[in-house]
Amino acid sequence: MDFKKTIFLKLSLLLFLTSCSQNEASRFEFALGTFCTITLFEQGQASIYNNIFTRLNEIENLMSVNILSSDISRVNAAAGIEHIQVHEETFKVIERAVFFARLSGGAFDPSVGPLVSLWNIGKDNQQVPSRNEIEKILPLINWRNIELDKNSNSVYLKVKGMALDLGAIAKGYAADESVKIIKRSNTPRAIIDLGGNIVVLGEKKDKSLWKVGIQNPEKDRGETIGYVQIPEKTVVTSGVYERFFEENGNRYHHIFNPSNGYPAHNGLLSVTLITDVSMDADALSTAVFVLGYNEGIKLLNFFPGTEAVFIFEDKSIITTQGIDFFLTDNSFSVKQNIF
Ligand code: AMP
Ligand code: MG
């Protein structure tokens, strides 16, 4: 081998190594109150990851109830007092949340804030409130008392003590915003996972479909009961396992039935939605989880192209017809679906 060739080979090896070291296959950070992992595979430039996580923090700063200066905290503090002008994207998410509240007959209700604070599920002071305490705050949970003014992007909660909580929809919105950044960067394939709010993007290298695992609702995080096989889609689950505590043999989880103030209980362990827009999948999975199977499928009929996997307490599973679901845990069984 001549000298020039050796230099050339060494140079290309060096370039290859530097380009490898500049690329991160995936990045993991805590944002939006959950563990977020973005995987850009071989195109993982630091700048793209930075842009995505900056965007997630921006959304959190606007929409989190845990940040005092957020739009949502400001609206909540002004309940019964005055209209608050919010960022147009906060307005957009609240508007969409109210849309799903109307459509689900209030099963999904972004004014669920007082219930979330009363139960404090997942926090140190989580507790089963007295029936009296629940009855007292129930009238505050009413999406009809959210007044929206599109011209000024302002929001008014009509009753003092009302509070918005976008926990059931904001992660979906954030996932959609991450998709935009990834698409703009021409990254050929990616996985967005915002605490189980998943989007698979583009095509796998070998052109096969993506396999997205469905959490086993009775097991530790990461243990799946099976997987769905899909092209570019979002997969969002609402389930009893996400945040809960147990008392006297009862499990109390974080998704409330706004009509009685207790964690929704209708035989479901989880509902997974598979569709194109993550914000809609997020809101719908929560709504359908609260509605239960029979009412839930009626709601899903409004959204053609949206598929679902229902996992029940009796260890049965029902899937909609348009989804390829593969069971890997044989302690569960798949019933054939009817819709
Ligand atoms: P998800 O995991 O998307 O189903 O959202 C659950 C989160 O949404 C909870 O932690 C609450 O912050 C909020 N939430 C609970 N119950 C409801 C409900 N019925 N409608 C809307 N948001 C809810
Ligand atoms: Mg949700």
PDB file of C-alpha atoms and ligand atoms in Angstrom, residues 108 167-169 197 236-238 281-287, ligand 2:
ATOM      1  CA  PHE A 108     -62.587  13.892  29.331  1.00  0.00           C
ATOM      2  CA  GLY A 167     -52.024  16.321  31.880  1.00  0.00           C
ATOM      3  CA  ALA A 168     -54.140  14.176  29.586  1.00  0.00           C
ATOM      4  CA  ILE A 169     -53.409  16.048  26.355  1.00  0.00           C
ATOM      5  CA  ASN A 197     -46.752   8.717  24.484  1.00  0.00           C
ATOM      6  CA  VAL A 236     -50.756   6.386  23.236  1.00  0.00           C
ATOM      7  CA  THR A 237     -51.953   4.465  26.282  1.00  0.00           C
ATOM      8  CA  SER A 238     -54.019   5.482  29.290  1.00  0.00           C
ATOM      9  CA  ALA A 281     -54.636  10.053  20.601  1.00  0.00           C
ATOM     10  CA  ASP A 282     -53.695  11.371  24.051  1.00  0.00           C
ATOM     11  CA  ALA A 283     -57.077  13.005  24.683  1.00  0.00           C
ATOM     12  CA  LEU A 284     -58.977  10.076  23.187  1.00  0.00           C
ATOM     13  CA  SER A 285     -57.159   7.412  25.192  1.00  0.00           C
ATOM     14  CA  THR A 286     -58.053   9.238  28.410  1.00  0.00           C
ATOM     15  CA  ALA A 287     -61.643   9.849  27.265  1.00  0.00           C
TER      16      ALA A 287
HETATM   17 MG    MG B   2     -54.214  11.202  27.618  1.00  0.00          MG
END
